[in-house]
Short mmCIF file of C-alpha atoms in Angstrom, two decimals:
data_model
loop_
_atom_site.label_atom_id
_atom_site.label_comp_id
_atom_site.label_asym_id
_atom_site.label_seq_id
_atom_site.Cartn_x
_atom_site.Cartn_y
_atom_site.Cartn_z
CA MET A 19 84.24 70.55 103.04
CA ARG A 20 88.32 70.58 101.34
CA ILE A 21 90.53 72.78 99.89
CA THR A 22 91.38 70.96 96.22
CA GLU A 23 93.44 73.55 94.48
CA ILE A 24 95.26 76.77 95.31
CA ILE A 25 96.92 79.28 92.37
CA GLU A 26 99.00 81.85 92.77
CA THR A 27 100.01 83.94 89.84
CA PRO A 28 102.45 87.44 90.45
CA VAL A 29 100.75 90.96 89.06
CA ARG A 30 102.44 93.71 87.82
CA LEU A 31 101.20 97.02 89.39
CA ARG A 32 100.81 99.71 86.78
CA GLY A 33 102.21 103.14 86.96
CA GLU A 34 105.46 105.01 87.11
CA ILE A 35 105.53 106.47 90.72
CA ALA A 36 108.06 106.60 93.54
CA ASN A 37 108.31 107.53 97.09
CA ALA A 38 111.20 108.91 98.99
CA LEU A 39 112.93 105.42 98.78
CA VAL A 40 111.18 103.19 96.25
CA ASP A 41 110.49 102.88 92.98
CA PHE A 42 107.19 100.81 92.14
CA SER A 43 107.35 100.37 88.73
CA ARG A 44 108.36 97.09 89.10
CA HIS A 45 106.52 95.92 91.93
CA THR A 46 104.20 92.59 91.74
CA VAL A 47 101.72 91.17 94.08
CA SER A 48 100.84 87.73 94.55
CA LEU A 49 97.14 87.09 93.78
CA VAL A 50 95.88 83.70 95.36
CA ALA A 51 93.19 81.58 94.53
CA VAL A 52 92.05 78.82 97.19
CA VAL A 53 89.47 76.62 95.43
CA SER A 54 87.14 74.20 97.38
CA ASP A 55 85.35 71.24 96.54
CA GLN A 56 81.84 73.05 96.93
CA ILE A 57 79.68 73.78 93.63
CA ARG A 58 77.67 76.26 93.07
CA ASN A 59 76.12 77.44 89.36
CA GLY A 60 78.48 74.78 88.29
CA LYS A 61 81.73 76.10 89.18
CA PRO A 62 84.07 75.83 92.65
CA VAL A 63 83.81 78.07 95.00
CA THR A 64 87.15 80.03 95.25
CA GLY A 65 88.66 82.28 97.89
CA VAL A 66 90.40 85.43 96.51
CA ALA A 67 92.88 87.40 98.52
CA PHE A 68 96.17 89.20 97.76
CA ASN A 69 99.32 89.88 100.38
CA SER A 70 98.75 93.89 99.90
CA ILE A 71 100.32 96.85 97.98
CA GLY A 72 103.48 98.48 97.53
CA ARG A 73 105.76 95.22 98.11
CA PHE A 74 106.81 92.19 95.86
CA ALA A 75 104.84 88.91 95.15
CA GLN A 76 105.85 85.97 97.47
CA SER A 77 105.25 83.22 94.10
CA GLY A 78 108.63 80.98 95.82
CA ILE A 79 107.63 81.17 99.13
CA LEU A 80 103.98 80.01 98.25
CA ALA A 81 105.12 77.42 95.82
CA ASP A 82 107.94 75.58 97.39
CA ARG A 83 106.83 76.13 100.97
CA MET A 84 103.52 77.04 101.88
CA ILE A 85 101.10 75.86 99.31
CA PRO A 86 102.36 72.24 99.56
CA ARG A 87 102.35 71.93 103.11
CA ILE A 88 98.45 73.11 102.85
CA LEU A 89 97.65 70.46 100.26
CA ARG A 90 99.56 67.79 102.17
CA ALA A 91 97.54 68.37 105.23
CA ASP A 92 94.61 66.11 106.42
CA PRO A 93 91.73 68.09 105.04
CA GLU A 94 90.06 67.61 108.93
CA SER A 95 92.87 69.25 110.26
CA LEU A 96 91.94 72.78 108.48
CA LEU A 97 88.31 73.17 109.59
CA ASP A 98 86.68 74.61 112.67
CA ASP A 99 84.22 72.85 114.38
CA ALA A 100 81.17 73.62 112.15
CA GLY A 101 83.40 71.88 109.44
CA ARG A 102 84.03 75.05 107.23
CA ILE A 103 87.74 75.93 106.52
CA ASP A 104 89.57 77.67 109.45
CA PRO A 105 91.62 80.70 108.61
CA ALA A 106 94.03 80.37 111.61
CA ARG A 107 94.48 76.54 111.14
CA VAL A 108 95.61 77.04 107.43
CA LEU A 109 98.00 79.82 108.80
CA GLY A 110 99.21 77.26 111.24
CA CYS A 111 99.51 74.70 108.68
CA ALA A 112 101.16 77.33 105.90
CA LEU A 113 103.90 78.13 108.95
CA THR A 114 104.98 74.56 109.44
CA ASP A 115 108.77 74.42 110.39
CA GLU A 116 109.19 77.90 110.20
CA LYS A 117 111.09 79.14 113.24
CA PRO A 118 109.84 82.00 115.16
CA GLY A 119 110.93 86.00 114.66
CA GLY A 120 112.32 86.75 111.07
CA HIS A 121 108.99 88.43 110.05
CA GLY A 122 109.64 89.58 106.45
CA ASP A 123 108.52 88.63 103.02
CA ARG A 124 107.00 84.95 104.50
CA ALA A 125 104.24 87.47 106.30
CA GLY A 126 102.93 88.36 103.08
CA ALA A 127 102.63 84.97 101.68
CA ALA A 128 101.08 83.55 104.35
CA ALA A 129 98.82 86.60 104.76
CA ALA A 130 97.68 86.36 100.75
CA LEU A 131 96.50 82.49 101.73
CA GLU A 132 94.70 83.14 104.81
CA LEU A 133 92.97 85.83 103.76
CA ALA A 134 91.58 83.95 100.92
CA CYS A 135 90.25 81.65 103.26
CA TRP A 136 88.24 84.38 104.60
CA ASP A 137 87.12 85.39 101.21
CA LEU A 138 85.98 81.86 100.53
CA ASN A 139 84.21 81.24 103.97
CA ALA A 140 82.14 84.62 103.10
CA LYS A 141 81.26 83.47 99.57
CA LEU A 142 79.91 80.15 101.01
CA ALA A 143 78.24 81.85 103.65
CA ASP A 144 76.79 84.06 100.38
CA GLU A 145 77.80 87.34 102.83
CA PRO A 146 79.99 90.50 102.23
CA ALA A 147 83.49 89.78 104.35
CA TYR A 148 82.68 92.37 106.73
CA ARG A 149 80.05 90.27 108.10
CA THR A 150 81.74 87.36 108.33
CA ILE A 151 84.92 88.95 110.03
CA ALA A 152 82.33 90.79 112.41
CA GLY A 153 80.55 87.63 113.39
CA HIS A 154 83.65 85.30 113.99
CA PHE A 155 84.81 88.04 116.39
CA SER A 156 81.38 88.40 117.82
CA ARG A 157 81.08 92.15 116.98
CA GLU A 158 78.08 94.06 115.74
CA THR A 159 78.31 96.16 112.76
CA LEU A 160 77.22 99.41 113.97
CA THR A 161 78.21 100.85 110.75
CA THR A 162 79.42 100.32 107.14
CA ALA A 163 80.52 103.48 106.26
CA VAL A 164 84.08 104.45 107.67
CA PRO A 165 86.18 107.28 107.09
CA VAL A 166 88.41 107.34 104.45
CA TYR A 167 91.26 109.36 102.83
CA ALA A 168 93.20 109.73 99.33
CA ALA A 169 96.54 108.55 99.45
CA GLY A 170 98.40 109.52 96.77
CA GLY A 171 100.85 112.61 96.34
CA TYR A 172 103.94 110.49 94.84
CA TYR A 173 106.84 111.51 93.25
CA TYR A 174 107.00 111.06 89.35
CA PRO A 175 110.48 110.24 87.65
CA GLY A 176 111.20 113.10 85.28
CA ASP A 177 109.26 115.46 86.81
CA GLY A 178 110.99 119.28 87.37
CA PRO A 179 109.49 121.03 90.52
CA GLU A 180 106.92 122.97 88.52
CA ALA A 181 105.75 119.85 86.86
CA GLY A 182 105.31 118.17 90.02
CA LEU A 183 103.85 120.79 91.86
CA ASP A 184 101.05 121.36 88.54
CA ARG A 185 100.56 117.32 88.94
CA LEU A 186 100.23 117.43 92.48
CA ARG A 187 97.80 120.17 92.32
CA THR A 188 95.79 118.29 89.37
CA GLU A 189 95.76 115.26 91.58
CA ILE A 190 94.46 116.60 94.56
CA ARG A 191 91.48 118.51 93.35
CA GLY A 192 90.83 115.25 91.36
CA TYR A 193 90.44 113.54 94.69
CA LEU A 194 88.09 116.17 96.16
CA ASP A 195 86.10 115.68 92.95
CA MET A 196 85.35 112.47 93.87
CA GLY A 197 83.96 113.22 97.11
CA TYR A 198 87.44 112.35 99.46
CA ASP A 199 87.73 115.42 102.01
CA ALA A 200 91.37 114.01 103.33
CA VAL A 201 94.61 113.25 101.50
CA LYS A 202 98.14 111.83 102.17
CA MET A 203 101.05 112.72 100.29
CA LYS A 204 104.68 112.04 100.17
CA ILE A 205 107.88 113.81 101.53
CA GLY A 206 111.49 113.23 101.70
CA GLY A 207 111.96 112.44 97.88
CA ALA A 208 112.72 116.30 97.34
CA SER A 209 114.64 118.72 99.38
CA MET A 210 112.96 120.03 102.64
CA ARG A 211 112.26 123.56 100.63
CA GLU A 212 110.15 121.91 97.58
CA ASP A 213 108.69 119.32 99.60
CA LEU A 214 107.55 122.52 102.08
CA ALA A 215 106.14 124.07 99.08
CA ARG A 216 104.43 120.80 97.99
CA ILE A 217 102.75 120.30 101.02
CA GLU A 218 101.69 124.34 101.22
CA ALA A 219 100.10 123.68 97.55
CA VAL A 220 97.57 120.62 99.12
CA ILE A 221 96.60 122.48 102.37
CA ASP A 222 95.75 125.63 100.06
CA ILE A 223 93.41 123.29 97.92
CA VAL A 224 92.01 121.04 100.84
CA GLY A 225 91.46 124.18 103.14
CA GLY A 226 93.63 122.78 106.24
CA GLY A 227 96.45 121.23 107.30
CA ALA A 228 93.80 118.40 109.49
CA ARG A 229 92.86 117.37 106.12
CA VAL A 230 96.28 116.80 105.11
CA ALA A 231 98.52 114.01 105.96
CA VAL A 232 102.21 113.10 105.35
CA ASP A 233 104.48 110.12 104.88
CA ALA A 234 108.55 109.93 104.93
CA ASN A 235 107.73 105.98 104.70
CA GLY A 236 111.04 105.59 106.83
CA ARG A 237 113.31 107.97 104.75
CA PHE A 238 115.01 109.88 108.05
CA ASP A 239 117.75 109.25 110.25
CA ALA A 240 116.95 110.73 113.69
CA THR A 241 118.46 114.10 113.02
CA ALA A 242 116.66 115.00 109.77
CA ALA A 243 113.13 113.37 111.49
CA GLU A 244 113.22 115.79 114.35
CA GLN A 245 114.20 118.55 112.15
CA TRP A 246 110.99 117.65 109.65
CA ALA A 247 108.88 117.62 113.12
CA GLN A 248 109.88 120.95 113.80
CA ALA A 249 109.24 122.15 110.34
CA LEU A 250 105.90 120.37 109.93
CA SER A 251 104.40 121.65 113.37
CA PRO A 252 103.26 124.73 111.92
CA TYR A 253 100.70 123.24 109.66
CA GLY A 254 98.75 120.95 112.03
CA LEU A 255 98.49 118.52 109.79
CA ARG A 256 96.92 115.11 110.31
CA TRP A 257 99.51 113.29 110.85
CA TYR A 258 103.35 112.98 110.04
CA GLU A 259 104.07 109.16 109.08
CA GLU A 260 106.77 106.96 109.29
CA PRO A 261 109.70 109.53 109.96
CA GLY A 262 112.27 107.00 110.57
CA ASP A 263 112.98 102.93 110.34
CA PRO A 264 110.07 101.42 111.28
CA LEU A 265 112.12 99.48 113.91
CA ASP A 266 113.85 102.37 115.39
CA PHE A 267 111.36 103.00 118.07
CA ALA A 268 113.55 105.34 119.94
CA LEU A 269 113.85 107.49 117.07
CA ASN A 270 109.86 107.75 116.75
CA ALA A 271 109.76 108.58 120.65
CA ALA A 272 112.14 111.25 120.42
CA VAL A 273 110.13 112.77 117.36
CA ILE A 274 107.01 112.33 119.58
CA ALA A 275 108.61 113.71 122.44
CA GLY A 276 109.29 117.42 120.62
CA TYR A 277 105.99 117.20 118.41
CA GLY A 278 102.82 117.78 119.31
CA GLY A 279 100.83 116.54 116.29
CA ALA A 280 99.57 112.98 115.33
CA VAL A 281 102.28 110.54 114.43
CA ALA A 282 101.54 107.37 112.63
CA THR A 283 103.47 104.32 111.78
CA GLY A 284 103.46 100.54 112.30
CA GLU A 285 103.15 99.24 108.26
CA ASN A 286 106.05 97.61 108.15
CA LEU A 287 105.46 95.66 111.30
CA PHE A 288 104.75 92.31 110.66
CA SER A 289 104.05 90.56 113.52
CA VAL A 290 101.99 91.12 117.27
CA ARG A 291 105.75 90.97 118.97
CA ASP A 292 106.95 93.90 116.81
CA ALA A 293 103.83 95.36 117.04
CA THR A 294 103.95 95.08 120.78
CA ASN A 295 107.11 96.83 120.97
CA LEU A 296 105.78 99.80 118.80
CA ALA A 297 103.06 99.97 122.02
CA ARG A 298 105.44 99.77 124.99
CA TYR A 299 108.85 101.56 123.23
CA ALA A 300 108.07 104.30 120.71
CA GLY A 301 106.22 106.61 122.62
CA MET A 302 102.67 106.08 120.99
CA ARG A 303 100.08 108.09 122.64
CA PRO A 304 96.66 106.96 123.19
CA GLY A 305 94.21 109.16 121.71
CA ILE A 306 96.39 111.23 119.40
CA ASP A 307 98.57 108.40 117.69
CA ILE A 308 97.65 106.20 114.53
CA PHE A 309 98.93 102.44 114.08
CA GLN A 310 98.82 101.06 110.71
CA MET A 311 99.52 97.80 110.52
CA ASP A 312 98.16 95.65 107.51
CA ALA A 313 97.05 92.12 107.40
CA GLY A 314 98.10 91.66 104.06
CA LEU A 315 101.49 92.08 105.51
CA SER A 316 101.26 90.49 108.49
CA TYR A 317 100.18 86.55 108.28
CA GLY A 318 96.38 87.99 107.73
CA LEU A 319 93.41 88.91 109.57
CA THR A 320 94.54 86.20 112.48
CA GLU A 321 97.71 87.70 113.41
CA TYR A 322 96.13 91.30 113.02
CA ALA A 323 93.21 90.57 115.19
CA ARG A 324 95.74 89.95 117.85
CA MET A 325 97.68 93.25 117.33
CA ILE A 326 94.61 94.59 117.90
CA GLU A 327 93.45 93.00 120.83
CA MET A 328 97.26 94.14 122.26
CA LEU A 329 96.63 97.76 121.41
CA GLU A 330 93.57 97.28 123.55
CA ARG A 331 95.45 95.77 126.43
CA HIS A 332 98.10 98.62 126.50
CA GLY A 333 95.39 101.39 126.60
CA PHE A 334 94.47 102.50 123.03
CA ASP A 335 91.11 102.47 121.41
CA ARG A 336 90.83 100.36 118.43
CA ARG A 337 89.72 103.23 116.37
CA CYS A 338 93.30 104.57 116.24
CA ALA A 339 93.83 101.67 113.69
CA PHE A 340 93.91 102.81 110.12
CA PRO A 341 95.24 99.94 108.21
CA HIS A 342 97.85 100.42 105.39
CA GLY A 343 97.10 99.67 101.88
CA GLY A 344 93.70 101.16 100.19
CA HIS A 345 92.22 98.24 99.13
CA LEU A 346 89.18 96.37 99.63
CA ILE A 347 90.20 93.79 101.44
CA ASN A 348 91.17 96.35 104.28
CA LEU A 349 87.81 98.03 103.73
CA HIS A 350 86.09 94.93 105.06
CA ILE A 351 88.52 94.45 107.53
CA VAL A 352 88.10 97.71 109.12
CA VAL A 353 84.27 97.66 109.03
CA GLY A 354 84.12 94.20 110.64
CA MET A 355 85.97 95.31 113.22
CA GLY A 356 85.38 98.49 113.80
CA LEU A 357 88.14 100.44 113.43
CA GLY A 358 89.23 104.01 113.03
CA GLY A 359 89.28 104.29 109.41
CA CYS A 360 90.80 103.28 105.92
CA GLU A 361 93.01 104.39 103.27
CA SER A 362 92.61 104.61 99.65
CA TYR A 363 94.45 104.69 96.60
CA PRO A 364 91.67 105.80 93.98
CA GLY A 365 94.78 106.94 91.39
CA VAL A 366 97.66 104.79 92.04
CA PHE A 367 98.58 100.80 92.16
CA ALA A 368 95.93 99.42 89.92
CA PRO A 369 94.42 97.03 89.61
CA PHE A 370 94.52 96.55 93.12
CA GLY A 371 94.08 100.29 94.49
CA GLY A 372 90.98 101.88 95.40
CA TYR A 373 87.57 100.39 95.58
CA ALA A 374 84.81 99.06 93.50
CA PRO A 375 82.35 101.33 91.97
CA GLY A 376 79.42 100.27 93.95
CA CYS A 377 81.15 101.60 97.12
CA ALA A 378 79.57 104.77 97.91
CA LEU A 379 81.83 107.55 98.89
CA THR A 380 79.75 110.20 100.76
CA ASP A 381 80.79 112.91 102.91
CA GLY A 382 84.40 111.42 103.54
CA THR A 383 83.24 108.16 104.63
CA ILE A 384 83.10 104.96 102.43
CA ALA A 385 80.97 101.76 102.42
CA PRO A 386 81.71 97.97 100.69
CA THR A 387 78.68 96.51 99.06
CA ASP A 388 77.16 93.46 99.91
CA ALA A 389 78.53 91.38 97.30
CA PRO A 390 79.96 88.06 98.89
CA GLY A 391 83.47 87.92 99.83
CA PHE A 392 85.75 90.88 99.82
CA GLY A 393 84.11 92.00 96.60
CA LEU A 394 87.27 91.67 94.37
CA GLU A 395 85.33 90.61 91.47
CA GLU A 396 83.19 93.71 91.15
CA LYS A 397 86.73 96.02 90.71
CA PRO A 398 86.46 95.71 86.88
CA ASP A 399 90.29 96.05 86.26
CA LEU A 400 91.17 93.14 88.94
CA SER A 401 88.35 91.24 88.22
CA ALA A 402 89.70 90.56 84.45
CA VAL A 403 92.92 89.31 86.27
CA ILE A 404 91.18 86.98 88.58
CA ALA A 405 88.98 85.69 85.65
CA GLU A 406 92.33 84.76 84.08
CA LEU A 407 93.98 82.94 87.46
CA VAL A 408 90.82 80.85 88.20
CA GLY A 409 89.34 80.48 84.73
#
């Protein structure tokens, strides 16, 4: 058993959307294929994954540093005791000669490689990735249907306030028609008056604030973050997400001290060390607040699993984890690890966002199919891109 080839290509996201800080129209994603020497139906079994959504492709880091390290390694050094590719050993090899700290773009590059190994192992076992994940971490899969919410409510450059509200109402109604019963929307990209009108419009459509989360994407300074907390308090929202800079734990703690509702954060923390500081110093409350770290941004599932173990040591239930990134890889991770729920991008970030047509959405929960691996090939728009990559 050995890795014979690793291929990466940057794939551009489709759509003209923005949050409070970022225009996504030029964003790309690293799609990675890890090719094995195992042959099925005349073709090598290949693991496929990507580094998550809403950042940029990491082609240079992968091509110049990480992929050559793995291909130079002794093939036996990348295997576990059963002779399978070991994602943790592949990750360790990819990070050879990398200094501790400085967790940034390399965390996403390494994640794409590591996650592709999980997809490969699941395909070799002819089982869905959530079963491979659950088995590896000695967990029983009690259910495959997990809570899910539709993430949208972005800003569309060029829309005025009225046009933006009309578009937002249409979008949210569409999510309800699909079967979602909870949604998330962006704030901070317009005036407070305009954003509060947007929030009220969404609450009116879905039937209550408890079904609506708002996301500031780190937009606010300490003063604005606390002002917004006061303005949001009457709505009884599902959560107030990333009010300020993700590494400003004092700001997060100050917001929580004056806000009775749930706060969600963590998607921009890429290591166990940073997530530990979040749990220690940011005021996060067990049973209330939400952690959104994302394996695709955080060196892969190996590091992400350590984050979950750390949260439990600090008194948090793993069901407080709702990973950022509404796509199939995280759906399998949520099911396999028994987490709280999953984000979904049903209307944005094609071809990666959202789930395959066979994934059943019922009463606000969704389940992956039993296709081998992460099932990325079952998503028609993404399958076409994968076919171009691996042939």
